[in-house]
CSV table of N, CA, C and O in Angstrom, one decimal:
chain,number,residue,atom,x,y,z
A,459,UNK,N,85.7,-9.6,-9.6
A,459,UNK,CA,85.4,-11.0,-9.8
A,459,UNK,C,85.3,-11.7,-8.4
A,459,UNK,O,84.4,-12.5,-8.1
A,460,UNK,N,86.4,-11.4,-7.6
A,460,UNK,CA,86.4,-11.7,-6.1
A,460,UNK,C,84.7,-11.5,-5.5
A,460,UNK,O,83.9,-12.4,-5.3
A,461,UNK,N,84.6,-10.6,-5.4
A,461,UNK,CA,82.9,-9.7,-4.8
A,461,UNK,C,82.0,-11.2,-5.2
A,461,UNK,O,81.6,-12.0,-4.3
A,462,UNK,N,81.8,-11.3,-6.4
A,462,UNK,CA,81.1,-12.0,-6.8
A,462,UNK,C,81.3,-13.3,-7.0
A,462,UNK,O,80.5,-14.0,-7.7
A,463,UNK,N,82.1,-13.8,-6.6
A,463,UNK,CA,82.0,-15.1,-6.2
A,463,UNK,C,82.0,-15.5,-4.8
A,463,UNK,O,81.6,-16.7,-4.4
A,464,UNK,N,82.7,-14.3,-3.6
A,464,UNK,CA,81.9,-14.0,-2.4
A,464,UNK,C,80.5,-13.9,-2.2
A,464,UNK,O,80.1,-14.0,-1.0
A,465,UNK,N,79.8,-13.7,-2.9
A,465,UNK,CA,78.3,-13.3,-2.7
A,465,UNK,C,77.9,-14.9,-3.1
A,465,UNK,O,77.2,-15.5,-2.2
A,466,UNK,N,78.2,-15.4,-4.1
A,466,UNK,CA,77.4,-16.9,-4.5
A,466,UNK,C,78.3,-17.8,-3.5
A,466,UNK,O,77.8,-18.9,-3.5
A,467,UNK,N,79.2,-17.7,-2.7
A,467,UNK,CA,79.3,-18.5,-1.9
A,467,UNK,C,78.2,-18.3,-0.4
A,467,UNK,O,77.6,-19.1,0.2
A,468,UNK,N,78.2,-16.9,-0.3
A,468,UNK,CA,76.9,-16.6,0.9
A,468,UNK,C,75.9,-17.1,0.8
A,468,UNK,O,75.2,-17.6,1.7
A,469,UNK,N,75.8,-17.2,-0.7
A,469,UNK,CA,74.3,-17.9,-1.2
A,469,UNK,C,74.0,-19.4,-0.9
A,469,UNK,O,73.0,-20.0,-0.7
A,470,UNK,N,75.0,-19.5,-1.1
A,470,UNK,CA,75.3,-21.1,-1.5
A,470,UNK,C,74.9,-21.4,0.3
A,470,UNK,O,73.9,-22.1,0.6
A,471,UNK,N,75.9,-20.8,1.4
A,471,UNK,CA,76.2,-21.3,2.6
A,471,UNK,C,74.5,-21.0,3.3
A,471,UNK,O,74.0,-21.9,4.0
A,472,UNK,N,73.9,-19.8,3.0
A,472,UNK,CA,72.8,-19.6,3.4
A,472,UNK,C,71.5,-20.2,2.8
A,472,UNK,O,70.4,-20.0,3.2
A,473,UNK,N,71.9,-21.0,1.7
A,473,UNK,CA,71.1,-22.0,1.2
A,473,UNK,C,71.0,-23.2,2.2
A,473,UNK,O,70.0,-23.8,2.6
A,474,UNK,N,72.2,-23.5,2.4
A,474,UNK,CA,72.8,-24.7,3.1
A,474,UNK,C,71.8,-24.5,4.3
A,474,UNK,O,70.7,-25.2,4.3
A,475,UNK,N,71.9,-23.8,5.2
A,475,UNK,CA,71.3,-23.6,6.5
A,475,UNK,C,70.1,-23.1,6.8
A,475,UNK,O,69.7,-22.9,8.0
A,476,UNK,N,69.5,-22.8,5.6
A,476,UNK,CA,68.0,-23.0,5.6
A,476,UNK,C,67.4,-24.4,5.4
A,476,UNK,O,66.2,-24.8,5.6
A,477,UNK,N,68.7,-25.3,4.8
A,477,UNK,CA,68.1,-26.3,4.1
A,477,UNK,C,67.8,-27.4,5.8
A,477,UNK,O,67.0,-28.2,6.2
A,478,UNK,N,69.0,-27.1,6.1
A,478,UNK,CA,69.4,-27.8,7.5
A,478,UNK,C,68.7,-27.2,8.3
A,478,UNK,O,68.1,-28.1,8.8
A,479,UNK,N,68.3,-25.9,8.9
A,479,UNK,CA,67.5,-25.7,10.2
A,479,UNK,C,66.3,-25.2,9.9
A,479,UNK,O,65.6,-25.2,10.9
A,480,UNK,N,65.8,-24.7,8.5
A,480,UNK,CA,64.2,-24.6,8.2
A,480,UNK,C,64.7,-22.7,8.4
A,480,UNK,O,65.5,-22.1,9.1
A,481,UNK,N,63.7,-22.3,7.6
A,481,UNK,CA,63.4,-21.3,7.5
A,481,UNK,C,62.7,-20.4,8.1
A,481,UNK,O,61.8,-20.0,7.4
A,482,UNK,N,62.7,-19.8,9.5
A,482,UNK,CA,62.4,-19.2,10.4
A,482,UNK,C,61.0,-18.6,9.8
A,482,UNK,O,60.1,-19.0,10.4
A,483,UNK,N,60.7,-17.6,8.7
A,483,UNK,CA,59.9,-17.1,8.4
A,483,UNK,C,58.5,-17.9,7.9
A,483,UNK,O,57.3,-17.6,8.1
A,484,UNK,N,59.2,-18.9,7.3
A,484,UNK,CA,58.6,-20.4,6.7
A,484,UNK,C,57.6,-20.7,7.8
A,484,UNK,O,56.4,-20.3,8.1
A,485,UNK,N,58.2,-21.5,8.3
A,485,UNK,CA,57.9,-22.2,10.0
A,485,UNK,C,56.9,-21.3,10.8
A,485,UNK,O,56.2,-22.0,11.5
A,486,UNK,N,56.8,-20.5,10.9
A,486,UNK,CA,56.2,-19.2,11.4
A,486,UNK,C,54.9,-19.1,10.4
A,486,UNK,O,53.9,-18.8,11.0
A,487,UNK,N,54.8,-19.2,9.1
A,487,UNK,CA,53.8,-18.8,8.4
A,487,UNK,C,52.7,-20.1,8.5
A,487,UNK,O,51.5,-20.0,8.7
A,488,UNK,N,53.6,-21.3,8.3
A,488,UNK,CA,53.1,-22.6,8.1
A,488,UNK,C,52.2,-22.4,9.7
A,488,UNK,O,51.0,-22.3,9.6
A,489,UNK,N,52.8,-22.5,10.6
A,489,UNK,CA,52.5,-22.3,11.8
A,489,UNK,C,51.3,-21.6,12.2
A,489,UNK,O,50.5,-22.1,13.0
A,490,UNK,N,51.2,-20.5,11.6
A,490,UNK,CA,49.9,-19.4,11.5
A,490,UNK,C,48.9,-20.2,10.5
A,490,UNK,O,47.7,-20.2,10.7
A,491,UNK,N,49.4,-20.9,9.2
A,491,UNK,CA,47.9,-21.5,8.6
A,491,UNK,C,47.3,-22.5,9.3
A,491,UNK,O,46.1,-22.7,9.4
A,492,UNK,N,48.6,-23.3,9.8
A,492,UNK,CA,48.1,-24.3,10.6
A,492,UNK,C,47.1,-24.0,11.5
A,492,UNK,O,46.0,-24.7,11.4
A,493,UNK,N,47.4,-23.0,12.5
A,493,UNK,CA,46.3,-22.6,13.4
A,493,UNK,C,45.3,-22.5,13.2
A,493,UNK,O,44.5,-23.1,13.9
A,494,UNK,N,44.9,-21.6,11.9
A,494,UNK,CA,44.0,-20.8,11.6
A,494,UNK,C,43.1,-22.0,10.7
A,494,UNK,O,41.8,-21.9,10.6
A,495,UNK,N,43.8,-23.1,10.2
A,495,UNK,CA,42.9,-24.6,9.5
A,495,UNK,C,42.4,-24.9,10.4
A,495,UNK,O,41.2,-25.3,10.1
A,496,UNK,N,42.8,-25.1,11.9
A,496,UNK,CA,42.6,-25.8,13.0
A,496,UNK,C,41.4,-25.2,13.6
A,496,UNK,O,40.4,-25.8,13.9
A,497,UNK,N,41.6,-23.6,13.8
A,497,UNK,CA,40.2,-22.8,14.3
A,497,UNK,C,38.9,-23.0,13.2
A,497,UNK,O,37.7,-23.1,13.4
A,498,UNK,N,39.6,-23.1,11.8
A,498,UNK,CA,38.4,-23.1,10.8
A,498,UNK,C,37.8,-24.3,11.0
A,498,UNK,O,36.6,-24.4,11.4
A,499,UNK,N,38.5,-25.3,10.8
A,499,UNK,CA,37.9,-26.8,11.3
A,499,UNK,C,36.9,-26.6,12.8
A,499,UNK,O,35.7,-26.8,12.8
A,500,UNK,N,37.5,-26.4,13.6
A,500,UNK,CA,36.8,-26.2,14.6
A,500,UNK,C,35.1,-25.6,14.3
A,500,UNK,O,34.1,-26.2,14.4
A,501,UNK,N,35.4,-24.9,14.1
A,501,UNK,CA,34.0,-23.8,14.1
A,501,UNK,C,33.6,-24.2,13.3
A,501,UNK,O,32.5,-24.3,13.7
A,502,UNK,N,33.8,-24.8,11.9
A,502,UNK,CA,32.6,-25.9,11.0
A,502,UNK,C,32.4,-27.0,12.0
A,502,UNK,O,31.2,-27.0,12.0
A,503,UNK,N,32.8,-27.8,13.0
A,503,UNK,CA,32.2,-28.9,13.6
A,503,UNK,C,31.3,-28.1,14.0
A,503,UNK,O,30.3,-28.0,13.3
A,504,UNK,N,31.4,-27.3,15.2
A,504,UNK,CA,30.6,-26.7,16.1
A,504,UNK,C,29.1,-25.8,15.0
A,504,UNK,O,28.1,-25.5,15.6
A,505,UNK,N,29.3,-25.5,13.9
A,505,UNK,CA,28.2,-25.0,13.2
A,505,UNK,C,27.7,-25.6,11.7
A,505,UNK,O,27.1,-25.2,10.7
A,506,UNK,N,28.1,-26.8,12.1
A,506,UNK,CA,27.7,-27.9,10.8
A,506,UNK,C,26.8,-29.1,11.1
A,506,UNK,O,27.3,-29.6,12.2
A,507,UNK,N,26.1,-29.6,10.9
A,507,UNK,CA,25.8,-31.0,10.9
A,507,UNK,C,26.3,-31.9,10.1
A,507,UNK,O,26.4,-31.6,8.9
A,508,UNK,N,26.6,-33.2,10.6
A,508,UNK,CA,26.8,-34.6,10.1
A,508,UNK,C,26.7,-34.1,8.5
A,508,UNK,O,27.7,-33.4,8.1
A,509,UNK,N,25.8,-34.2,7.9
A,509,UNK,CA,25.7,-34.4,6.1
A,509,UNK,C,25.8,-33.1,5.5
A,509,UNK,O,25.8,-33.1,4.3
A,510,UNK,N,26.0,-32.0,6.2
A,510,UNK,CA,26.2,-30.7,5.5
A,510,UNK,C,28.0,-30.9,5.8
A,510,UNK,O,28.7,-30.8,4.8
A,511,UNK,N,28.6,-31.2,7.4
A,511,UNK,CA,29.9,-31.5,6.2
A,511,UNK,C,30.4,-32.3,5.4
A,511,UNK,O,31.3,-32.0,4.7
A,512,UNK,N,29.9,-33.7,5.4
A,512,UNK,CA,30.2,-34.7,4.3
A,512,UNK,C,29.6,-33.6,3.2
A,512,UNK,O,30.1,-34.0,2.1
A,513,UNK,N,29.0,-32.8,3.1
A,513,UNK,CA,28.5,-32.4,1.7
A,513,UNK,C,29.7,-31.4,1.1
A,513,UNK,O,30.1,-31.4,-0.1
A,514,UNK,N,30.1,-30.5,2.4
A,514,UNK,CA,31.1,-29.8,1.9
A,514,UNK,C,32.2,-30.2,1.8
A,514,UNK,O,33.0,-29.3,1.4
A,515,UNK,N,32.7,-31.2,2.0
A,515,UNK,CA,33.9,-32.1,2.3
A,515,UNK,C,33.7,-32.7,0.4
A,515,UNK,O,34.6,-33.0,-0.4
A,516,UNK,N,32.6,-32.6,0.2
A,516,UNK,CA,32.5,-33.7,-1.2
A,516,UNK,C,32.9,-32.1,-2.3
A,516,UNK,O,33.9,-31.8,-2.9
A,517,UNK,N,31.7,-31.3,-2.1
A,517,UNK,CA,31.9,-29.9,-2.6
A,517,UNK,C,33.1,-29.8,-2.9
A,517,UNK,O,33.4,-29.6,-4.1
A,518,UNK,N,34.3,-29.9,-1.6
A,518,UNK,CA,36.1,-29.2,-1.5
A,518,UNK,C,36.8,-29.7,-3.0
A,518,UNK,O,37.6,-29.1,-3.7
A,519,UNK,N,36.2,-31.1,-3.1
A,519,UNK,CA,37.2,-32.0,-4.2
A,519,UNK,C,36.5,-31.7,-5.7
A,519,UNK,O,36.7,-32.3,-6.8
A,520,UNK,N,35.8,-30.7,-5.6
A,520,UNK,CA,35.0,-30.1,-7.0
A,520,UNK,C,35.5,-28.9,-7.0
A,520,UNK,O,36.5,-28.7,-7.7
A,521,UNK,N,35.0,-27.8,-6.2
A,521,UNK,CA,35.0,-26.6,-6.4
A,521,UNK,C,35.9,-25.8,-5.0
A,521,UNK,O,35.4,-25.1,-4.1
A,522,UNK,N,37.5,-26.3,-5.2
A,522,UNK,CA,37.7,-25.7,-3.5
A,522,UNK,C,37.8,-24.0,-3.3
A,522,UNK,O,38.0,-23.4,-2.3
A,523,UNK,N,37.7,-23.3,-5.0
A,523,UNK,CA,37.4,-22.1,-4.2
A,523,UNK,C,36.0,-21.5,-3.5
A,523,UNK,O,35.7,-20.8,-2.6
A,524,UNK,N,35.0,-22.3,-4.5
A,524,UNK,CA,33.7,-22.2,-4.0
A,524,UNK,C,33.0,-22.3,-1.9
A,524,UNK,O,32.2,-21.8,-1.1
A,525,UNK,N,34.3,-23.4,-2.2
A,525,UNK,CA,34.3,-24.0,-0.8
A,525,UNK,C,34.6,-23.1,0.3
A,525,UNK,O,33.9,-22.8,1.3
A,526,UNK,N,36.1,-22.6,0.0
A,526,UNK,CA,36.9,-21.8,1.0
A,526,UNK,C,35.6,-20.4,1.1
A,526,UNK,O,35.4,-20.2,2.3
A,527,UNK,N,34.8,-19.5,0.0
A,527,UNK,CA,34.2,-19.1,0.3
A,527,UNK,C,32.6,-19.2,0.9
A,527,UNK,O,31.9,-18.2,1.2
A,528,UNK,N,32.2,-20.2,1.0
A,528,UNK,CA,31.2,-20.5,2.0
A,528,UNK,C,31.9,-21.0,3.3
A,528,UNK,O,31.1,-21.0,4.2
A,529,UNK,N,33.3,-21.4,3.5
A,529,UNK,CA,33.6,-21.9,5.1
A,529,UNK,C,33.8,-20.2,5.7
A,529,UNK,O,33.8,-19.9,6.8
A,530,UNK,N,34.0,-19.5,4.6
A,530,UNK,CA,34.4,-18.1,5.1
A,530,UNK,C,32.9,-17.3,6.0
A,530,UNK,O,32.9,-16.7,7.1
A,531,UNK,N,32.0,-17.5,5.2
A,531,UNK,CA,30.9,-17.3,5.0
A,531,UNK,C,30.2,-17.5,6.5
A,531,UNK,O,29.6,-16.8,7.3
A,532,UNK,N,30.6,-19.3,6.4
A,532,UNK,CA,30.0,-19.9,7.8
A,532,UNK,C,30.6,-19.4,9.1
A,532,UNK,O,30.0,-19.4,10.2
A,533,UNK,N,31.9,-19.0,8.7
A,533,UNK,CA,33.1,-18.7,10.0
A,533,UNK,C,32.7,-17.5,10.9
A,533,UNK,O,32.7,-17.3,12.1
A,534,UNK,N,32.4,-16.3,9.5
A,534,UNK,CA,31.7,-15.0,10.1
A,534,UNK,C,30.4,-15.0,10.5
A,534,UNK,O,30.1,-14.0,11.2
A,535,UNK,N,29.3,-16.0,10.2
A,535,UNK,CA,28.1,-15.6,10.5
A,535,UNK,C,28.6,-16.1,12.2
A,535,UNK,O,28.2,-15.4,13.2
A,536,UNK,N,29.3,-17.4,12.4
A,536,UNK,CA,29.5,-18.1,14.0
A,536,UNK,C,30.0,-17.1,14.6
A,536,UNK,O,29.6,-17.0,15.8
A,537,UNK,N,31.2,-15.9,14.0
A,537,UNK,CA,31.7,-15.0,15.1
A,537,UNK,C,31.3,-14.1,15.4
A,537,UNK,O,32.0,-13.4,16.1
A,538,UNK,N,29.5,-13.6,14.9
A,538,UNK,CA,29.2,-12.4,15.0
A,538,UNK,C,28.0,-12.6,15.6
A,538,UNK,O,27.2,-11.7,15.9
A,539,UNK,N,27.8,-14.3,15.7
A,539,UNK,CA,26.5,-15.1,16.7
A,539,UNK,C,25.4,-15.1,15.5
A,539,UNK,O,24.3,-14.9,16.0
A,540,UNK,N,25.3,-15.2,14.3
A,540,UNK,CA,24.1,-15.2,13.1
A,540,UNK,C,23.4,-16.5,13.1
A,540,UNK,O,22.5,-16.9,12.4
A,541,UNK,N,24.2,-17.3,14.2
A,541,UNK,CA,23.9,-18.8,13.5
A,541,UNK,C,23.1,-19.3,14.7
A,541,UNK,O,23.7,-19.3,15.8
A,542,UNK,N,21.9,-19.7,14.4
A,542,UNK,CA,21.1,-20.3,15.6
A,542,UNK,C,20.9,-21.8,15.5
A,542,UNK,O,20.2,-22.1,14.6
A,543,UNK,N,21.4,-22.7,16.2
A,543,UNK,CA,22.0,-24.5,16.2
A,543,UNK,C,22.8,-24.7,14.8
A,543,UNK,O,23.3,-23.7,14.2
A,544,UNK,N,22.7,-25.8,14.6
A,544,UNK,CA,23.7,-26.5,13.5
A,544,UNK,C,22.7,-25.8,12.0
A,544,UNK,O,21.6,-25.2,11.9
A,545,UNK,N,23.7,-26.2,11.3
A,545,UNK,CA,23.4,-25.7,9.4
A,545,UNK,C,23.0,-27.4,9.2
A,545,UNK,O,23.6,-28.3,9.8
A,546,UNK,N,22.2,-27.5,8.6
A,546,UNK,CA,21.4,-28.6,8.1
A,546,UNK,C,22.3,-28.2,7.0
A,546,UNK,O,23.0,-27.2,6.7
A,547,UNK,N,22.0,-29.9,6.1
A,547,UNK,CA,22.7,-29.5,4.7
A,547,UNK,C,21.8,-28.7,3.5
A,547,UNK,O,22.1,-28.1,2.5
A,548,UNK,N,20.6,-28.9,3.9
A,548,UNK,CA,19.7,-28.1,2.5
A,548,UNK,C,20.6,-25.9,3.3
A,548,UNK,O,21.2,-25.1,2.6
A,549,UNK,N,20.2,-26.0,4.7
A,549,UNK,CA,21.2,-24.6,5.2
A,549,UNK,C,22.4,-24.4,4.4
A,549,UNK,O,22.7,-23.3,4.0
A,550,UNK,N,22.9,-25.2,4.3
A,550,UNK,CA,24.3,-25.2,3.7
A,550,UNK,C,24.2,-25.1,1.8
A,550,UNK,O,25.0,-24.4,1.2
A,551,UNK,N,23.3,-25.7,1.4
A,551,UNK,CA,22.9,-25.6,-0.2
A,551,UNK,C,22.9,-24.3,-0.5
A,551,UNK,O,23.5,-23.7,-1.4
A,552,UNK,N,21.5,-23.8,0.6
A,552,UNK,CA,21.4,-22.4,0.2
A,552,UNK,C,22.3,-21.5,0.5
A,552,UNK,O,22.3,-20.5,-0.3
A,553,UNK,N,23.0,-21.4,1.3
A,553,UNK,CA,24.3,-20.6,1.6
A,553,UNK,C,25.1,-20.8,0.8
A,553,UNK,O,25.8,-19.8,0.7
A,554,UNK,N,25.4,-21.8,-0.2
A,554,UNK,CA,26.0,-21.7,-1.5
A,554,UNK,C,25.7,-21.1,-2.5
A,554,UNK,O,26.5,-20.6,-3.4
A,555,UNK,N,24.2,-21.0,-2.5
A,555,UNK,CA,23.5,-20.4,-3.5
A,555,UNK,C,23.8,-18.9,-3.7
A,555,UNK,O,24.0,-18.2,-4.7
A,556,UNK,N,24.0,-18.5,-2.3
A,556,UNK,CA,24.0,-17.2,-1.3
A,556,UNK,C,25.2,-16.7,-2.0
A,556,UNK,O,25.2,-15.7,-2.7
A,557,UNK,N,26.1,-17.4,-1.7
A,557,UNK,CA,27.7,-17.1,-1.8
A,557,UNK,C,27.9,-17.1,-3.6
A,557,UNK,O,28.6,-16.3,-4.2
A,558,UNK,N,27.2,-18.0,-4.1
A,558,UNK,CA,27.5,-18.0,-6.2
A,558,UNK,C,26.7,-17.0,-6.5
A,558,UNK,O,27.2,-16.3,-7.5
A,559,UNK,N,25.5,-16.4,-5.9
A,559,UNK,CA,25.1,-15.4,-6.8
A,559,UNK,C,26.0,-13.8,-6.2
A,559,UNK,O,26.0,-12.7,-6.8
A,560,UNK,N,26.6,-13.8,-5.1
A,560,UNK,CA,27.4,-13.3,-4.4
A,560,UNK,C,28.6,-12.7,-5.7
A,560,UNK,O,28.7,-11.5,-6.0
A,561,UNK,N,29.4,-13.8,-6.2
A,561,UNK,CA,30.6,-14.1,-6.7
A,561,UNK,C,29.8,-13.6,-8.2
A,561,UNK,O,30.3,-12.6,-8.7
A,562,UNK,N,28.9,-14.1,-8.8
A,562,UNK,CA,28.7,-13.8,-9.8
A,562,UNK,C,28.0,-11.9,-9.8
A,562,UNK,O,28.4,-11.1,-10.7
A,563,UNK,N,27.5,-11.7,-9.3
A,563,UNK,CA,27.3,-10.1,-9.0
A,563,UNK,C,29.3,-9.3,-9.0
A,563,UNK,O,29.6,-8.2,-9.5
A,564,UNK,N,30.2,-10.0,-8.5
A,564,UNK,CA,30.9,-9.3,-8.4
A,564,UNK,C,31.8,-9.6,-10.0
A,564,UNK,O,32.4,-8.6,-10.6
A,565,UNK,N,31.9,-11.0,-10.5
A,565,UNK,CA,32.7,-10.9,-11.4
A,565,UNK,C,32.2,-10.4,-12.6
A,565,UNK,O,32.8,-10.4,-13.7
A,566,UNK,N,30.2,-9.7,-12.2
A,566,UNK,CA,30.0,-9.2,-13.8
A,566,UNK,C,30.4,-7.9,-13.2
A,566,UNK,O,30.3,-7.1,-14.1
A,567,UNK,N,30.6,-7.1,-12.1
A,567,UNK,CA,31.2,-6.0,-11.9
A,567,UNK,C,32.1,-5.5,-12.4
A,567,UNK,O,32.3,-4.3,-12.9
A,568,UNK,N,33.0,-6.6,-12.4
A,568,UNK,CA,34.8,-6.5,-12.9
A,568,UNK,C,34.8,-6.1,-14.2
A,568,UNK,O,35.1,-5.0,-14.6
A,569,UNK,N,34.2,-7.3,-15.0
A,569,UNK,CA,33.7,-7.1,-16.4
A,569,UNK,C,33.4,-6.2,-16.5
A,569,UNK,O,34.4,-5.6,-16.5
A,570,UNK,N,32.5,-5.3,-16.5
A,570,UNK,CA,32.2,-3.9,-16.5
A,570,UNK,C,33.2,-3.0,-16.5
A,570,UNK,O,33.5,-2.2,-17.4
A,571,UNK,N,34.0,-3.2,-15.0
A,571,UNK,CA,35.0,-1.9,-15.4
A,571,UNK,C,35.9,-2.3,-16.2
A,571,UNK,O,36.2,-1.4,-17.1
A,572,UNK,N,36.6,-3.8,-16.2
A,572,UNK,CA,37.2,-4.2,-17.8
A,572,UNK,C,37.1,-3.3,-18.9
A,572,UNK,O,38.0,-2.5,-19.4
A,573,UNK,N,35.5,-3.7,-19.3
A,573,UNK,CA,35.6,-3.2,-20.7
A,573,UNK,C,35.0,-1.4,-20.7
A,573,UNK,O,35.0,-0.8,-21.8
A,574,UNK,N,34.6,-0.9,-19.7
A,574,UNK,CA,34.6,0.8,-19.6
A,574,UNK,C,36.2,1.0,-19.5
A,574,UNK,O,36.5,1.8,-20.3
A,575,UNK,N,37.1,0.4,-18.9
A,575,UNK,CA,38.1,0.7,-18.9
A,575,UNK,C,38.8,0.9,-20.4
A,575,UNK,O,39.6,1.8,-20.2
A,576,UNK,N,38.9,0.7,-21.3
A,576,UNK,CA,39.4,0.4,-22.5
A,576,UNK,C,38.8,1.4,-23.2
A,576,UNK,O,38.9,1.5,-24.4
């Protein structure tokens, strides 16, 4: 009974001092999204225009997974040089179009092995 009420006190104390100094692993992860929001932001200024991001900005608060996969989309075409000046917003429409029939090709794939699977 000793053991085990030694162990919920460890818990208890190492609860305490995560609560008080933050969680090293935490802080470190947050820290890496942070960054990586910061570079993604970046690289949409520099390959967006004015109304294609107000468009995707409006897009985020409808469809944000739709979203995250076209900033993905936009991120790779900038780091591999695909993108010649800014994405106009009708650029950016069609690159959605690009990306849904993308998503839809794969989720009738799944379905497929779904029900072969069975």
């Amino acid at each position: 009974m000793a053991e085990q009420e030694l162990k919920a006190l460890r818990k208890q104390r190492l609860a305490r001092l995560q609560a008080k100094y933050g969680d090293p692993g935490t802080a470190a992860q947050q820290e890496a999204k942070h960054r990586e929001a910061e570079m993604r932001n970046s690289i949409l200024a520099q390959v967006l225009d004015q109304s294609a991001r107000a468009w995707l900005s409006n897009l985020a608060l409808v469809k944000p997974e739709k979203t995250k996969a076209v900033e993905n989309y936009l991120t790779q075409m900038a780091r591999y040089g695909q993108l010649s000046g800014k994405v106009s917003e009708q650029g950016l429409i069609e690159i959605l179009e690009q990306v849904s029939q993308q998503q839809k090709r794969n989720d009738s794939y799944i379905q497929q092995k779904k029900s072969n699977g069975l």
